[in-house]
CSV table of C-alpha atoms in Angstrom, one decimal:
chain,number,residue,atom,x,y,z
A,1,UNK,CA,0.0,0.1,0.0
A,2,UNK,CA,2.7,2.5,-1.2
A,3,UNK,CA,2.2,6.2,-0.6
A,4,UNK,CA,3.1,8.9,-3.0
A,5,UNK,CA,6.4,8.3,-4.5
A,6,UNK,CA,9.0,10.9,-5.6
A,7,UNK,CA,12.3,10.8,-7.2
A,8,UNK,CA,15.0,11.6,-6.9
A,9,UNK,CA,14.9,12.6,-3.3
A,10,UNK,CA,17.9,14.8,-3.9
A,11,UNK,CA,19.0,16.7,-6.8
A,12,UNK,CA,21.9,18.9,-7.6
A,13,UNK,CA,22.1,20.9,-10.8
A,14,UNK,CA,24.3,23.6,-12.0
A,15,UNK,CA,22.8,26.9,-13.4
A,16,UNK,CA,21.6,26.4,-16.8
A,17,UNK,CA,21.0,22.8,-16.6
A,18,UNK,CA,17.6,21.0,-16.7
A,19,UNK,CA,15.9,19.4,-13.6
A,20,UNK,CA,13.4,16.6,-14.0
A,21,UNK,CA,11.2,15.6,-11.0
A,22,UNK,CA,9.2,12.6,-10.8
A,23,UNK,CA,6.2,11.7,-8.9
A,24,UNK,CA,4.1,8.5,-8.8
A,25,UNK,CA,0.5,9.0,-7.2
A,26,UNK,CA,-0.9,6.7,-4.6
A,27,UNK,CA,-2.7,3.8,-6.3
A,28,UNK,CA,-6.3,4.7,-7.2
A,29,UNK,CA,-5.4,8.5,-7.2
A,30,UNK,CA,-5.9,10.3,-10.6
A,31,UNK,CA,-5.1,13.9,-9.4
A,32,UNK,CA,-1.7,15.2,-8.9
A,33,UNK,CA,-0.5,18.5,-7.5
A,34,UNK,CA,2.8,20.1,-7.3
A,35,UNK,CA,4.0,22.4,-4.6
A,36,UNK,CA,7.2,24.2,-3.8
A,37,UNK,CA,8.6,25.0,-0.4
A,38,UNK,CA,11.3,27.5,0.4
A,39,UNK,CA,13.3,27.2,3.5
A,40,UNK,CA,11.1,27.9,6.6
A,41,UNK,CA,8.0,28.7,4.6
A,42,UNK,CA,4.9,26.9,3.7
A,43,UNK,CA,4.2,25.1,0.6
A,44,UNK,CA,3.1,27.1,-2.5
A,45,UNK,CA,0.6,25.6,-5.0
A,46,UNK,CA,2.4,25.2,-8.6
A,47,UNK,CA,0.0,23.1,-10.7
A,48,UNK,CA,-2.8,20.5,-10.8
A,49,UNK,CA,-3.0,17.8,-13.3
A,50,UNK,CA,-5.2,15.0,-14.2
A,51,UNK,CA,-4.2,12.3,-16.4
A,52,UNK,CA,-3.0,13.9,-19.8
A,53,UNK,CA,-4.5,17.1,-18.7
A,54,UNK,CA,-3.2,20.3,-16.9
A,55,UNK,CA,-6.3,21.5,-15.0
A,56,UNK,CA,-4.6,24.6,-13.2
A,57,UNK,CA,-1.0,25.9,-13.8
A,58,UNK,CA,-1.7,29.2,-12.2
A,59,UNK,CA,1.1,28.8,-9.7
A,60,UNK,CA,3.7,28.0,-12.3
A,61,UNK,CA,6.4,30.5,-13.1
A,62,UNK,CA,5.6,31.6,-16.8
A,63,UNK,CA,9.0,30.5,-18.0
A,64,UNK,CA,11.2,27.5,-17.8
A,65,UNK,CA,8.8,25.4,-15.8
A,66,UNK,CA,6.4,22.8,-17.3
A,67,UNK,CA,4.6,19.8,-15.8
A,68,UNK,CA,2.9,16.8,-17.3
A,69,UNK,CA,1.0,13.6,-16.2
A,70,UNK,CA,0.9,11.1,-19.1
A,71,UNK,CA,-1.6,8.3,-19.5
A,72,UNK,CA,1.1,6.0,-18.5
A,73,UNK,CA,4.1,6.6,-16.1
A,74,UNK,CA,4.7,9.3,-13.3
A,75,UNK,CA,4.0,12.9,-13.3
A,76,UNK,CA,7.0,15.1,-14.3
A,77,UNK,CA,7.8,18.5,-13.2
A,78,UNK,CA,10.5,20.0,-15.5
A,79,UNK,CA,12.7,22.9,-14.9
A,80,UNK,CA,14.8,24.2,-17.8
A,81,UNK,CA,17.8,26.2,-17.5
A,82,UNK,CA,17.8,26.3,-13.5
A,83,UNK,CA,18.9,29.3,-11.6
A,84,UNK,CA,19.9,29.4,-8.0
A,85,UNK,CA,16.4,30.9,-6.9
A,86,UNK,CA,14.9,27.4,-8.2
A,87,UNK,CA,16.5,25.7,-5.1
A,88,UNK,CA,13.7,24.5,-3.0
A,89,UNK,CA,11.8,21.3,-1.9
A,90,UNK,CA,9.3,20.2,-4.4
A,91,UNK,CA,6.5,18.2,-3.2
A,92,UNK,CA,3.9,16.3,-5.0
A,93,UNK,CA,0.4,15.4,-3.5
A,94,UNK,CA,-2.2,13.1,-4.9
A,95,UNK,CA,-6.0,12.7,-4.2
A,96,UNK,CA,-8.7,10.4,-5.4
A,97,UNK,CA,-11.4,11.9,-7.6
A,98,UNK,CA,-13.6,12.1,-4.4
A,99,UNK,CA,-13.1,13.8,-2.2
A,100,UNK,CA,-10.7,15.8,-4.0
A,101,UNK,CA,-9.6,18.1,-1.3
A,102,UNK,CA,-7.9,15.5,0.9
A,103,UNK,CA,-4.3,15.4,-0.6
A,104,UNK,CA,-1.6,13.2,0.5
A,105,UNK,CA,2.0,14.1,0.1
A,106,UNK,CA,5.1,12.5,-1.1
A,107,UNK,CA,8.6,12.9,0.6
A,108,UNK,CA,9.7,15.7,-1.7
A,109,UNK,CA,12.5,16.4,-3.8
A,110,UNK,CA,15.3,18.8,-2.7
A,111,UNK,CA,16.8,20.6,-5.5
A,112,UNK,CA,20.0,22.4,-5.2
A,113,UNK,CA,21.2,24.4,-7.8
A,114,UNK,CA,25.0,25.4,-7.6
B,1,UNK,CA,-0.4,38.0,0.5
B,2,UNK,CA,-1.1,34.8,2.5
B,3,UNK,CA,-4.7,34.1,3.4
B,4,UNK,CA,-3.6,31.8,6.0
B,5,UNK,CA,-1.4,32.7,9.1
B,6,UNK,CA,-0.4,31.2,12.4
B,7,UNK,CA,-0.2,33.2,15.7
B,8,UNK,CA,2.6,31.5,17.1
B,9,UNK,CA,5.7,30.5,15.1
B,10,UNK,CA,7.1,28.1,17.9
B,11,UNK,CA,5.8,26.2,20.8
B,12,UNK,CA,7.7,24.4,23.4
B,13,UNK,CA,5.7,21.9,25.5
B,14,UNK,CA,6.7,19.3,28.1
B,15,UNK,CA,6.0,15.5,27.5
B,16,UNK,CA,2.5,14.7,28.7
B,17,UNK,CA,1.2,18.3,28.4
B,18,UNK,CA,-1.4,19.2,25.9
B,19,UNK,CA,-0.5,21.4,22.9
B,20,UNK,CA,-2.7,23.9,21.1
B,21,UNK,CA,-1.6,25.3,17.8
B,22,UNK,CA,-3.5,28.2,16.4
B,23,UNK,CA,-4.3,29.3,12.8
B,24,UNK,CA,-6.0,32.4,11.4
B,25,UNK,CA,-7.5,32.6,8.0
B,26,UNK,CA,-8.9,35.5,6.1
B,27,UNK,CA,-10.9,34.0,3.2
B,28,UNK,CA,-14.5,33.7,4.4
B,29,UNK,CA,-15.0,31.6,1.4
B,30,UNK,CA,-12.8,28.9,2.6
B,31,UNK,CA,-14.7,25.9,3.6
B,32,UNK,CA,-12.2,23.0,4.0
B,33,UNK,CA,-9.4,23.1,6.4
B,34,UNK,CA,-6.6,20.6,7.0
B,35,UNK,CA,-3.8,20.2,9.5
B,36,UNK,CA,-0.5,18.8,8.2
B,37,UNK,CA,2.6,17.6,10.4
B,38,UNK,CA,6.0,18.0,8.7
B,39,UNK,CA,9.0,16.4,10.1
B,40,UNK,CA,12.5,17.4,9.0
B,41,UNK,CA,13.4,16.3,5.8
B,42,UNK,CA,10.0,14.7,4.9
B,43,UNK,CA,6.6,15.6,3.2
B,44,UNK,CA,3.7,17.0,5.0
B,45,UNK,CA,1.7,14.3,6.7
B,46,UNK,CA,-2.1,14.6,6.8
B,47,UNK,CA,-3.4,14.8,10.5
B,48,UNK,CA,-7.0,15.8,10.5
B,49,UNK,CA,-9.3,17.9,8.3
B,50,UNK,CA,-12.7,19.8,8.9
B,51,UNK,CA,-15.3,21.1,6.9
B,52,UNK,CA,-16.9,24.5,7.5
B,53,UNK,CA,-20.4,22.7,8.4
B,54,UNK,CA,-18.6,21.6,11.5
B,55,UNK,CA,-16.9,23.2,14.5
B,56,UNK,CA,-15.2,20.4,16.0
B,57,UNK,CA,-13.8,17.2,14.8
B,58,UNK,CA,-11.8,14.7,16.9
B,59,UNK,CA,-9.1,12.1,15.9
B,60,UNK,CA,-6.7,9.9,17.8
B,61,UNK,CA,-5.2,12.4,20.4
B,62,UNK,CA,-6.0,15.4,18.1
B,63,UNK,CA,-8.9,17.8,18.0
B,64,UNK,CA,-9.5,20.5,15.5
B,65,UNK,CA,-11.7,23.4,16.2
B,66,UNK,CA,-13.2,25.8,13.8
B,67,UNK,CA,-14.5,29.0,14.7
B,68,UNK,CA,-15.9,30.7,11.4
B,69,UNK,CA,-17.0,33.8,13.2
B,70,UNK,CA,-13.4,35.0,13.8
B,71,UNK,CA,-12.1,32.8,11.3
B,72,UNK,CA,-9.8,30.8,13.6
B,73,UNK,CA,-8.8,27.3,13.5
B,74,UNK,CA,-6.8,25.3,16.2
B,75,UNK,CA,-5.1,22.0,16.5
B,76,UNK,CA,-5.2,20.5,20.0
B,77,UNK,CA,-2.8,17.6,20.7
B,78,UNK,CA,-3.4,15.5,23.9
B,79,UNK,CA,-0.6,14.1,25.8
B,80,UNK,CA,2.0,15.4,23.7
B,81,UNK,CA,4.9,13.0,22.9
B,82,UNK,CA,8.4,13.6,21.8
B,83,UNK,CA,7.3,11.9,18.2
B,84,UNK,CA,5.0,14.9,17.9
B,85,UNK,CA,7.8,17.4,17.5
B,86,UNK,CA,7.5,18.7,14.1
B,87,UNK,CA,6.3,21.8,12.0
B,88,UNK,CA,2.6,21.9,11.9
B,89,UNK,CA,0.8,23.7,9.0
B,90,UNK,CA,-2.7,24.6,8.6
B,91,UNK,CA,-4.2,24.6,5.1
B,92,UNK,CA,-7.4,25.9,3.5
B,93,UNK,CA,-9.3,25.2,0.3
B,94,UNK,CA,-12.4,26.4,-1.1
B,95,UNK,CA,-14.9,24.0,-2.6
B,96,UNK,CA,-16.0,24.7,-6.2
B,97,UNK,CA,-13.7,26.2,-8.9
B,98,UNK,CA,-10.6,26.2,-6.9
B,99,UNK,CA,-11.1,23.3,-4.2
B,100,UNK,CA,-7.9,21.8,-5.2
B,101,UNK,CA,-5.7,24.8,-4.6
B,102,UNK,CA,-4.4,24.3,-1.0
B,103,UNK,CA,-3.2,27.5,0.6
B,104,UNK,CA,-0.7,26.9,3.5
B,105,UNK,CA,0.4,29.0,6.4
B,106,UNK,CA,4.1,29.4,7.3
B,107,UNK,CA,3.9,26.7,10.1
B,108,UNK,CA,4.4,26.4,13.8
B,109,UNK,CA,7.4,24.4,15.1
B,110,UNK,CA,6.4,22.4,18.1
B,111,UNK,CA,9.2,21.2,20.4
B,112,UNK,CA,8.3,18.6,22.9
B,113,UNK,CA,10.7,18.3,25.9
B,114,UNK,CA,11.1,15.1,27.5
């Protein structure tokens, strides 16, 4: 009965490189959410996806960030040309269709940009 | 700005005492509230939730109280244990169009002294 899985747990990138963060939702969950957490702050909503659809990406930076949740496989959060300000913990959450609000979080990916 | 905030950023209690963590919210349209616990290096762990048609809900050793009149939420932990030491976040959501978009406060650090 695995929970939300994320990998890698830690990721180090140099400025200008690409970062790919993966999230596998809990079994039976079809809704995925990505949040970003800066040190000593709360989580900030980034994007909400269902299979093959982006429902709301209002929290995503306009450039360099993208997310997908393909029909098969994990959800991917992609950050192109990373900058030091992208260093943060990125959390994925998933929920069943009903009730949609109950979100269960993964362990996070800690991205460090050198 | 943040619509969810916490009165106390840190709370230190003795083992066996009861703990109360408070949270204020400003969005009167919010009708779903969740408390999460986050241990160092881990993702947020769901503790308990409450909907706006209730003013109290109890779980195992935890109770959440909701006062819609003053837009206040609290988490009570009975017989606090060292394993309860963590950062506690309240989060809110609004049913309807944006019911998936959790808004988090900055968190309260609970330290339990043995």
